[in-house]
mmCIF file of C-alpha atoms in Angstrom:
data_model
loop_
_atom_site.group_PDB
_atom_site.id
_atom_site.type_symbol
_atom_site.label_atom_id
_atom_site.label_comp_id
_atom_site.label_asym_id
_atom_site.label_seq_id
_atom_site.Cartn_x
_atom_site.Cartn_y
_atom_site.Cartn_z
ATOM 1 C CA MET Z 486 -9.304 70.993 13.625
ATOM 2 C CA PRO Z 487 -6.413 68.494 14.101
ATOM 3 C CA LYS Z 488 -6.199 65.787 11.462
ATOM 4 C CA ILE Z 489 -7.426 62.316 12.321
ATOM 5 C CA SER Z 490 -5.012 59.723 11.001
ATOM 6 C CA SER Z 491 -6.129 57.544 8.131
ATOM 7 C CA VAL Z 492 -5.219 54.479 10.174
ATOM 8 C CA PHE Z 493 -7.580 55.542 12.975
ATOM 9 C CA VAL Z 494 -10.372 56.313 10.545
ATOM 10 C CA GLY Z 495 -9.945 53.012 8.753
ATOM 11 C CA VAL Z 496 -9.971 50.976 11.953
ATOM 12 C CA ALA Z 497 -12.868 52.950 13.392
ATOM 13 C CA LEU Z 498 -14.965 52.543 10.267
ATOM 14 C CA SER Z 499 -14.300 48.819 10.191
ATOM 15 C CA LEU Z 500 -15.455 48.521 13.794
ATOM 16 C CA GLY Z 501 -18.420 50.838 13.354
ATOM 17 C CA LEU Z 502 -17.132 53.247 15.986
ATOM 18 C CA LEU Z 503 -17.575 56.528 14.189
ATOM 19 C CA ALA Z 504 -20.726 58.511 14.744
ATOM 20 C CA PRO Z 505 -23.115 58.547 11.802
ATOM 21 C CA THR Z 506 -22.452 62.237 11.320
ATOM 22 C CA MET Z 507 -18.831 61.617 10.388
ATOM 23 C CA ALA Z 508 -19.805 59.170 7.662
ATOM 24 C CA GLN Z 509 -22.251 61.700 6.272
ATOM 25 C CA GLY Z 510 -19.901 64.675 6.445
ATOM 26 C CA LYS Z 511 -18.688 67.111 9.030
ATOM 27 C CA PRO Z 512 -21.485 68.379 11.300
ATOM 28 C CA ASP Z 513 -22.169 72.120 11.331
ATOM 29 C CA GLY Z 514 -23.295 73.595 14.643
ATOM 30 C CA GLU Z 515 -24.633 76.734 12.966
ATOM 31 C CA ASN Z 516 -22.614 78.985 15.306
ATOM 32 C CA ALA Z 517 -24.885 77.993 18.199
ATOM 33 C CA GLN Z 518 -24.089 78.775 21.808
ATOM 34 C CA VAL Z 519 -23.677 75.647 23.950
ATOM 35 C CA ARG Z 520 -23.243 76.265 27.673
ATOM 36 C CA VAL Z 521 -22.208 73.124 29.543
ATOM 37 C CA GLN Z 522 -22.215 72.263 33.237
ATOM 38 C CA GLU Z 523 -18.841 72.083 35.002
ATOM 39 C CA TYR Z 524 -18.175 70.734 38.507
ATOM 40 C CA PRO Z 525 -15.949 73.275 40.342
ATOM 41 C CA GLY Z 526 -12.541 71.941 41.373
ATOM 42 C CA SER Z 527 -12.950 68.593 39.597
ATOM 43 C CA VAL Z 528 -11.065 67.044 36.688
ATOM 44 C CA LEU Z 529 -14.394 65.789 35.336
ATOM 45 C CA GLY Z 530 -14.317 68.922 33.186
ATOM 46 C CA ILE Z 531 -11.496 67.636 30.970
ATOM 47 C CA PRO Z 532 -13.624 66.790 27.876
ATOM 48 C CA MET Z 533 -15.116 70.276 27.667
ATOM 49 C CA TRP Z 534 -11.853 72.045 28.532
ATOM 50 C CA VAL Z 535 -10.209 70.219 25.641
ATOM 51 C CA ALA Z 536 -13.169 70.760 23.311
ATOM 52 C CA ILE Z 537 -12.916 74.499 23.916
ATOM 53 C CA GLU Z 538 -9.163 75.045 24.177
ATOM 54 C CA LYS Z 539 -8.125 72.752 21.325
ATOM 55 C CA GLY Z 540 -10.773 74.152 19.000
ATOM 56 C CA PHE Z 541 -13.033 71.130 18.587
ATOM 57 C CA CYS Z 542 -16.142 73.153 19.374
ATOM 58 C CA LYS Z 543 -15.031 75.921 17.038
ATOM 59 C CA GLY Z 544 -14.179 73.363 14.371
ATOM 60 C CA TYR Z 545 -17.782 72.203 14.365
ATOM 61 C CA ASN Z 546 -19.067 75.801 14.383
ATOM 62 C CA LEU Z 547 -20.122 75.842 18.031
ATOM 63 C CA ARG Z 548 -19.564 78.485 20.702
ATOM 64 C CA CYS Z 549 -18.981 76.334 23.792
ATOM 65 C CA SER Z 550 -18.514 77.565 27.346
ATOM 66 C CA THR Z 551 -18.743 76.027 30.810
ATOM 67 C CA VAL Z 552 -20.940 77.041 33.748
ATOM 68 C CA PRO Z 553 -19.972 76.029 37.321
ATOM 69 C CA LEU Z 554 -22.780 73.976 38.886
ATOM 70 C CA ALA Z 555 -21.771 71.814 41.840
ATOM 71 C CA SER Z 556 -24.257 68.919 41.575
ATOM 72 C CA GLY Z 557 -26.284 66.876 39.120
ATOM 73 C CA PRO Z 558 -29.696 68.022 40.428
ATOM 74 C CA LEU Z 559 -28.615 71.675 40.274
ATOM 75 C CA GLY Z 560 -27.391 71.147 36.716
ATOM 76 C CA LEU Z 561 -30.688 69.571 35.678
ATOM 77 C CA GLN Z 562 -32.669 72.400 37.266
ATOM 78 C CA THR Z 563 -30.536 74.885 35.357
ATOM 79 C CA LEU Z 564 -31.008 72.881 32.162
ATOM 80 C CA ALA Z 565 -34.797 72.875 32.599
ATOM 81 C CA ALA Z 566 -34.694 76.654 33.072
ATOM 82 C CA GLY Z 567 -32.833 77.052 29.776
ATOM 83 C CA SER Z 568 -29.744 78.607 31.377
ATOM 84 C CA VAL Z 569 -27.455 75.889 29.982
ATOM 85 C CA GLU Z 570 -27.754 73.699 26.887
ATOM 86 C CA ALA Z 571 -26.027 70.602 28.285
ATOM 87 C CA THR Z 572 -25.409 69.043 31.675
ATOM 88 C CA PHE Z 573 -23.250 66.191 32.835
ATOM 89 C CA ALA Z 574 -24.172 63.722 35.579
ATOM 90 C CA SER Z 575 -24.161 60.053 36.429
ATOM 91 C CA ASN Z 576 -27.146 58.490 34.750
ATOM 92 C CA GLU Z 577 -29.022 57.393 37.857
ATOM 93 C CA VAL Z 578 -29.543 61.131 38.480
ATOM 94 C CA ASN Z 579 -30.581 61.711 34.874
ATOM 95 C CA LEU Z 580 -33.038 58.809 34.860
ATOM 96 C CA MET Z 581 -34.523 59.723 38.224
ATOM 97 C CA ALA Z 582 -35.158 63.245 36.920
ATOM 98 C CA ALA Z 583 -36.696 61.845 33.735
ATOM 99 C CA SER Z 584 -39.021 59.601 35.747
ATOM 100 C CA ARG Z 585 -40.323 62.745 37.441
ATOM 101 C CA GLY Z 586 -41.087 64.550 34.208
ATOM 102 C CA ASN Z 587 -37.811 66.312 33.323
ATOM 103 C CA GLU Z 588 -37.749 65.684 29.566
ATOM 104 C CA ILE Z 589 -34.105 65.114 28.679
ATOM 105 C CA LEU Z 590 -32.096 62.984 26.270
ATOM 106 C CA LEU Z 591 -28.631 61.518 26.818
ATOM 107 C CA VAL Z 592 -26.629 62.612 23.781
ATOM 108 C CA VAL Z 593 -23.013 61.516 24.304
ATOM 109 C CA GLY Z 594 -21.046 59.621 26.929
ATOM 110 C CA HIS Z 595 -18.502 61.039 29.350
ATOM 111 C CA THR Z 596 -17.403 58.223 31.670
ATOM 112 C CA PRO Z 597 -18.723 54.748 30.803
ATOM 113 C CA ASN Z 598 -17.838 53.158 34.151
ATOM 114 C CA ASN Z 599 -18.586 54.131 37.740
ATOM 115 C CA TYR Z 600 -16.097 56.729 39.012
ATOM 116 C CA TYR Z 601 -17.308 57.017 42.621
ATOM 117 C CA THR Z 602 -15.475 55.812 45.725
ATOM 118 C CA LEU Z 603 -16.668 55.654 49.321
ATOM 119 C CA ASN Z 604 -14.095 57.273 51.601
ATOM 120 C CA VAL Z 605 -14.210 57.676 55.380
ATOM 121 C CA ARG Z 606 -12.009 59.819 57.629
ATOM 122 C CA SER Z 607 -8.897 57.966 58.764
ATOM 123 C CA ASP Z 608 -9.773 58.512 62.449
ATOM 124 C CA TYR Z 609 -13.336 57.201 62.106
ATOM 125 C CA PRO Z 610 -13.759 53.853 63.952
ATOM 126 C CA LEU Z 611 -14.134 50.921 61.557
ATOM 127 C CA PRO Z 612 -14.110 47.696 63.601
ATOM 128 C CA SER Z 613 -15.320 45.675 60.593
ATOM 129 C CA ARG Z 614 -12.869 47.105 58.065
ATOM 130 C CA ALA Z 615 -10.922 43.860 57.714
ATOM 131 C CA LYS Z 616 -14.142 42.081 56.706
ATOM 132 C CA GLY Z 617 -14.552 44.420 53.729
ATOM 133 C CA TYR Z 618 -17.734 45.145 51.820
ATOM 134 C CA PRO Z 619 -20.596 44.640 52.624
ATOM 135 C CA GLU Z 620 -19.945 44.042 56.347
ATOM 136 C CA VAL Z 621 -17.943 47.260 56.803
ATOM 137 C CA MET Z 622 -20.973 49.331 55.756
ATOM 138 C CA LYS Z 623 -22.555 48.544 59.142
ATOM 139 C CA ASP Z 624 -19.815 50.573 60.842
ATOM 140 C CA LEU Z 625 -21.264 53.690 59.221
ATOM 141 C CA LYS Z 626 -24.576 53.546 61.097
ATOM 142 C CA GLY Z 627 -25.135 56.924 62.747
ATOM 143 C CA SER Z 628 -22.390 58.645 60.750
ATOM 144 C CA LYS Z 629 -22.568 61.954 58.879
ATOM 145 C CA MET Z 630 -22.141 61.331 55.153
ATOM 146 C CA GLY Z 631 -21.429 64.131 52.728
ATOM 147 C CA VAL Z 632 -23.351 64.576 49.463
ATOM 148 C CA THR Z 633 -23.035 67.223 46.778
ATOM 149 C CA ALA Z 634 -26.738 67.993 47.234
ATOM 150 C CA ARG Z 635 -29.779 66.185 48.579
ATOM 151 C CA GLY Z 636 -31.097 63.811 45.919
ATOM 152 C CA SER Z 637 -27.773 63.798 44.067
ATOM 153 C CA GLY Z 638 -26.120 60.761 42.503
ATOM 154 C CA ILE Z 639 -23.830 60.569 45.525
ATOM 155 C CA GLU Z 640 -26.795 60.206 47.875
ATOM 156 C CA ILE Z 641 -28.364 57.605 45.582
ATOM 157 C CA ILE Z 642 -25.173 55.514 45.525
ATOM 158 C CA THR Z 643 -24.686 55.887 49.285
ATOM 159 C CA ARG Z 644 -28.222 54.661 49.950
ATOM 160 C CA ALA Z 645 -27.733 51.729 47.578
ATOM 161 C CA LEU Z 646 -24.503 50.673 49.301
ATOM 162 C CA LEU Z 647 -26.193 50.813 52.702
ATOM 163 C CA GLN Z 648 -29.264 48.899 51.522
ATOM 164 C CA SER Z 649 -27.128 46.241 49.835
ATOM 165 C CA ALA Z 650 -25.596 45.575 53.261
ATOM 166 C CA GLY Z 651 -29.016 44.987 54.798
ATOM 167 C CA MET Z 652 -29.280 48.473 56.280
ATOM 168 C CA SER Z 653 -31.659 51.357 55.732
ATOM 169 C CA GLY Z 654 -30.673 54.233 53.480
ATOM 170 C CA ASP Z 655 -31.607 56.463 56.406
ATOM 171 C CA ASP Z 656 -29.131 54.881 58.835
ATOM 172 C CA VAL Z 657 -26.809 57.852 58.216
ATOM 173 C CA THR Z 658 -27.309 61.610 58.247
ATOM 174 C CA TYR Z 659 -26.792 63.302 54.869
ATOM 175 C CA VAL Z 660 -24.996 66.644 54.817
ATOM 176 C CA ALA Z 661 -24.875 68.746 51.633
ATOM 177 C CA VAL Z 662 -21.245 69.819 51.173
ATOM 178 C CA GLY Z 663 -20.954 70.420 47.420
ATOM 179 C CA SER Z 664 -18.286 69.121 45.037
ATOM 180 C CA PRO Z 665 -14.767 67.988 46.094
ATOM 181 C CA ALA Z 666 -13.507 71.591 46.291
ATOM 182 C CA THR Z 667 -15.730 72.029 49.363
ATOM 183 C CA SER Z 668 -16.475 68.467 50.497
ATOM 184 C CA TYR Z 669 -12.807 67.615 51.138
ATOM 185 C CA PRO Z 670 -12.249 70.599 53.477
ATOM 186 C CA ALA Z 671 -15.568 69.709 55.159
ATOM 187 C CA MET Z 672 -14.223 66.245 55.927
ATOM 188 C CA LEU Z 673 -10.934 67.654 57.249
ATOM 189 C CA ALA Z 674 -12.966 69.934 59.537
ATOM 190 C CA LYS Z 675 -14.949 66.870 60.729
ATOM 191 C CA GLN Z 676 -18.216 68.305 59.485
ATOM 192 C CA ILE Z 677 -18.713 64.913 57.820
ATOM 193 C CA ASP Z 678 -17.348 61.455 58.589
ATOM 194 C CA GLY Z 679 -17.094 60.364 54.978
ATOM 195 C CA THR Z 680 -18.605 60.568 51.535
ATOM 196 C CA VAL Z 681 -19.107 58.835 48.241
ATOM 197 C CA SER Z 682 -17.274 61.202 45.931
ATOM 198 C CA PHE Z 683 -15.353 61.715 42.710
ATOM 199 C CA GLU Z 684 -11.909 63.016 41.857
ATOM 200 C CA PRO Z 685 -9.893 64.747 43.130
ATOM 201 C CA PHE Z 686 -11.375 63.668 46.496
ATOM 202 C CA ASN Z 687 -10.039 60.102 46.504
ATOM 203 C CA THR Z 688 -6.574 60.990 45.246
ATOM 204 C CA LEU Z 689 -6.231 63.793 47.820
ATOM 205 C CA CYS Z 690 -7.308 61.386 50.564
ATOM 206 C CA LEU Z 691 -4.755 58.772 49.619
ATOM 207 C CA ALA Z 692 -1.958 61.280 49.027
ATOM 208 C CA GLN Z 693 -2.480 62.985 52.389
ATOM 209 C CA LYS Z 694 -3.556 59.838 54.272
ATOM 210 C CA THR Z 695 -6.597 61.682 55.590
ATOM 211 C CA CYS Z 696 -9.121 58.952 54.861
ATOM 212 C CA VAL Z 697 -9.510 55.331 53.872
ATOM 213 C CA GLU Z 698 -11.189 53.894 50.794
ATOM 214 C CA LEU Z 699 -13.985 51.492 51.764
ATOM 215 C CA VAL Z 700 -15.775 50.673 48.503
ATOM 216 C CA ALA Z 701 -14.817 51.442 44.898
ATOM 217 C CA PRO Z 702 -17.508 50.413 42.375
ATOM 218 C CA GLY Z 703 -15.136 51.381 39.550
ATOM 219 C CA LYS Z 704 -12.887 48.546 40.748
ATOM 220 C CA GLY Z 705 -15.707 46.024 40.723
ATOM 221 C CA GLU Z 706 -16.732 46.464 44.365
ATOM 222 C CA GLY Z 707 -20.364 46.821 45.387
ATOM 223 C CA PRO Z 708 -23.740 45.212 44.675
ATOM 224 C CA ALA Z 709 -24.267 43.496 41.322
ATOM 225 C CA ASP Z 710 -27.100 45.804 40.259
ATOM 226 C CA LEU Z 711 -24.829 48.826 40.770
ATOM 227 C CA LEU Z 712 -21.978 47.239 38.790
ATOM 228 C CA ALA Z 713 -24.405 46.428 35.946
ATOM 229 C CA MET Z 714 -24.612 50.173 35.305
ATOM 230 C CA ASN Z 715 -21.042 50.190 33.961
ATOM 231 C CA GLY Z 716 -20.916 50.896 30.234
ATOM 232 C CA GLY Z 717 -23.295 53.817 30.402
ATOM 233 C CA PHE Z 718 -22.623 55.323 33.789
ATOM 234 C CA ALA Z 719 -22.325 59.075 33.136
ATOM 235 C CA SER Z 720 -23.384 61.132 30.123
ATOM 236 C CA PHE Z 721 -24.054 64.594 28.788
ATOM 237 C CA ALA Z 722 -27.771 65.418 28.648
ATOM 238 C CA MET Z 723 -29.804 68.036 26.771
ATOM 239 C CA ARG Z 724 -33.448 69.068 26.870
ATOM 240 C CA LYS Z 725 -35.549 66.854 24.620
ATOM 241 C CA ASN Z 726 -37.195 69.792 22.871
ATOM 242 C CA PHE Z 727 -33.785 71.363 22.238
ATOM 243 C CA VAL Z 728 -32.515 68.130 20.650
ATOM 244 C CA GLN Z 729 -35.593 67.822 18.458
ATOM 245 C CA SER Z 730 -35.407 71.452 17.339
ATOM 246 C CA ASN Z 731 -31.627 71.607 16.845
ATOM 247 C CA PRO Z 732 -30.381 68.246 15.493
ATOM 248 C CA LYS Z 733 -27.416 69.831 13.692
ATOM 249 C CA VAL Z 734 -26.253 71.522 16.864
ATOM 250 C CA VAL Z 735 -26.587 68.285 18.808
ATOM 251 C CA ASP Z 736 -24.665 66.267 16.238
ATOM 252 C CA ALA Z 737 -21.937 68.910 16.210
ATOM 253 C CA PHE Z 738 -21.726 68.776 20.007
ATOM 254 C CA ILE Z 739 -21.436 64.985 19.937
ATOM 255 C CA ALA Z 740 -18.646 65.237 17.370
ATOM 256 C CA ALA Z 741 -16.781 67.876 19.393
ATOM 257 C CA VAL Z 742 -16.976 65.827 22.603
ATOM 258 C CA ARG Z 743 -16.002 62.622 20.803
ATOM 259 C CA ASP Z 744 -12.964 64.281 19.235
ATOM 260 C CA ALA Z 745 -11.982 65.980 22.480
ATOM 261 C CA ILE Z 746 -12.031 62.672 24.367
ATOM 262 C CA ALA Z 747 -10.015 60.976 21.606
ATOM 263 C CA TRP Z 748 -7.449 63.803 21.786
ATOM 264 C CA ALA Z 749 -7.270 63.600 25.586
ATOM 265 C CA LYS Z 750 -6.699 59.833 25.510
ATOM 266 C CA ASP Z 751 -3.813 60.113 23.032
ATOM 267 C CA PRO Z 752 -0.621 59.603 25.124
ATOM 268 C CA GLY Z 753 1.207 62.038 22.871
ATOM 269 C CA ASN Z 754 -1.012 64.841 24.148
ATOM 270 C CA PHE Z 755 -0.682 64.068 27.860
ATOM 271 C CA ASP Z 756 1.755 66.819 28.838
ATOM 272 C CA GLU Z 757 -0.354 69.434 27.083
ATOM 273 C CA LEU Z 758 -3.482 68.019 28.722
ATOM 274 C CA VAL Z 759 -1.876 68.418 32.154
ATOM 275 C CA GLY Z 760 -1.134 72.046 31.253
ATOM 276 C CA ILE Z 761 -4.770 72.628 30.265
ATOM 277 C CA THR Z 762 -5.896 71.124 33.584
ATOM 278 C CA ARG Z 763 -3.445 73.193 35.656
ATOM 279 C CA LYS Z 764 -5.197 76.343 34.469
ATOM 280 C CA ARG Z 765 -8.470 75.174 35.992
ATOM 281 C CA VAL Z 766 -7.717 72.937 38.976
ATOM 282 C CA SER Z 767 -5.684 73.973 42.001
ATOM 283 C CA LEU Z 768 -4.682 71.528 44.718
ATOM 284 C CA GLY Z 769 -3.521 74.322 47.010
ATOM 285 C CA ASP Z 770 -0.345 73.781 48.990
ATOM 286 C CA ILE Z 771 -0.511 70.012 49.447
ATOM 287 C CA PRO Z 772 2.875 68.229 49.323
ATOM 288 C CA ASP Z 773 3.895 67.104 45.825
ATOM 289 C CA GLY Z 774 0.785 68.806 44.476
ATOM 290 C CA ASP Z 775 1.922 68.667 40.874
ATOM 291 C CA LYS Z 776 2.588 64.931 41.058
ATOM 292 C CA VAL Z 777 -0.861 64.435 42.528
ATOM 293 C CA LEU Z 778 -2.403 66.504 39.724
ATOM 294 C CA ILE Z 779 -0.605 64.426 37.083
ATOM 295 C CA GLN Z 780 -1.955 61.268 38.739
ATOM 296 C CA LEU Z 781 -5.447 62.770 38.716
ATOM 297 C CA VAL Z 782 -5.305 63.653 35.033
ATOM 298 C CA LYS Z 783 -3.984 60.201 34.136
ATOM 299 C CA GLY Z 784 -6.748 58.420 36.021
ATOM 300 C CA GLN Z 785 -9.502 60.635 34.680
ATOM 301 C CA THR Z 786 -8.283 60.374 31.089
ATOM 302 C CA GLU Z 787 -8.205 56.585 31.218
ATOM 303 C CA SER Z 788 -11.845 56.545 32.349
ATOM 304 C CA LEU Z 789 -13.246 58.760 29.580
ATOM 305 C CA GLY Z 790 -15.418 57.439 26.760
ATOM 306 C CA SER Z 791 -18.048 58.927 24.451
ATOM 307 C CA VAL Z 792 -20.216 55.811 23.999
ATOM 308 C CA ILE Z 793 -23.461 55.017 25.803
ATOM 309 C CA LYS Z 794 -24.237 51.326 26.244
ATOM 310 C CA ARG Z 795 -28.009 51.009 26.053
ATOM 311 C CA ASP Z 796 -28.147 47.857 28.175
ATOM 312 C CA SER Z 797 -26.413 49.766 30.963
ATOM 313 C CA ILE Z 798 -29.070 52.471 30.850
ATOM 314 C CA ASP Z 799 -31.745 49.792 31.227
ATOM 315 C CA ALA Z 800 -29.746 48.345 34.141
ATOM 316 C CA THR Z 801 -29.699 51.824 35.714
ATOM 317 C CA SER Z 802 -33.478 52.017 35.428
ATOM 318 C CA ASN Z 803 -33.777 48.588 37.054
ATOM 319 C CA PHE Z 804 -31.396 49.703 39.830
ATOM 320 C CA LEU Z 805 -33.530 52.745 40.594
ATOM 321 C CA MET Z 806 -36.755 50.766 40.619
ATOM 322 C CA LYS Z 807 -35.303 48.034 42.849
ATOM 323 C CA ASN Z 808 -34.091 50.608 45.375
ATOM 324 C CA LYS Z 809 -37.401 52.543 45.176
ATOM 325 C CA LEU Z 810 -35.622 55.654 43.961
ATOM 326 C CA SER Z 811 -37.572 56.126 40.736
ATOM 327 C CA GLU Z 812 -41.274 56.693 40.241
ATOM 328 C CA LYS Z 813 -41.406 54.655 37.023
ATOM 329 C CA PRO Z 814 -39.068 52.758 34.663
ATOM 330 C CA VAL Z 815 -37.112 54.806 32.128
ATOM 331 C CA PRO Z 816 -36.152 52.493 29.211
ATOM 332 C CA SER Z 817 -33.051 53.382 27.223
ATOM 333 C CA ALA Z 818 -35.167 53.752 24.070
ATOM 334 C CA THR Z 819 -36.950 56.726 25.642
ATOM 335 C CA ILE Z 820 -33.972 58.633 27.042
ATOM 336 C CA VAL Z 821 -30.956 57.943 24.792
ATOM 337 C CA TYR Z 822 -30.692 60.073 21.655
ATOM 338 C CA GLU Z 823 -30.912 57.834 18.607
ATOM 339 C CA ARG Z 824 -27.581 59.086 17.229
ATOM 340 C CA ALA Z 825 -25.710 58.954 20.544
ATOM 341 C CA PRO Z 826 -22.451 56.966 20.069
ATOM 342 C CA ARG Z 827 -22.678 53.229 20.672
ATOM 343 C CA PRO Z 828 -19.968 50.811 21.852
#
């Protein structure tokens, strides 16, 4: 395992940023297998790619691997079946599942702030575009909007954006088109008019001028209750009974993810990080594809973070209840693992 500088350790300890396990000694994962969800064709996989390739999992005595699962709901179904040990999704999906009886715990952060953008095909008529959000949402009435899967985080966010503009969440038709590897070609083929999506969708759109960005919650655009979710937006989740039965494995996983994110965010490792990503993400034959990939990696790396802000989880629960997307409140105290990293 790479050495952590004494300066970093000293500063981190003084700020209370290190996980409790580090203060108590290096966690031991007991050579456990940890299979983790991966979204095909997306740079969201960077933390686990680094954790595996740079030996952070191995350093904490874990056998980590990734399993391609194209949506949050599919990942949670696979988690419940015991076919993976950890999933990754935006937390409105995790909390909605928990409200319906899927017993999970959020164990470590991935992306603290909202990473979705609403993009629409460049040839789609937008007479209200100059008025911006929320007025421009009304131009989408009757459109076909892509989602990774029905009930996914993308559908939840799309409905919330429509409702915040005084519309119904059913004013558009939802079409399941999978992750960006398949949703972007679906948009080019005009199977959908637009989508709320994650990288590399937005960067490909802007690079190829195939669509326009309408709303970017990560840039502070959107309804206040959606923006309040920043700080604990997306996390890794595990089954509650697995966490309770395997605390050493869980603490080792947290440590491996935390160290992998710290390594990825170190500017001195950027070129190597791009190389790791190139092995797993292909942008096909788009012009200046390598420059676009570098831009993708830079943006994704800047957004990473292992902490989970509890207030943001409570805000997510409030968001779901307000938009009638959850059957009951899910307080942070019931769904966040007690030793999950804090801000």
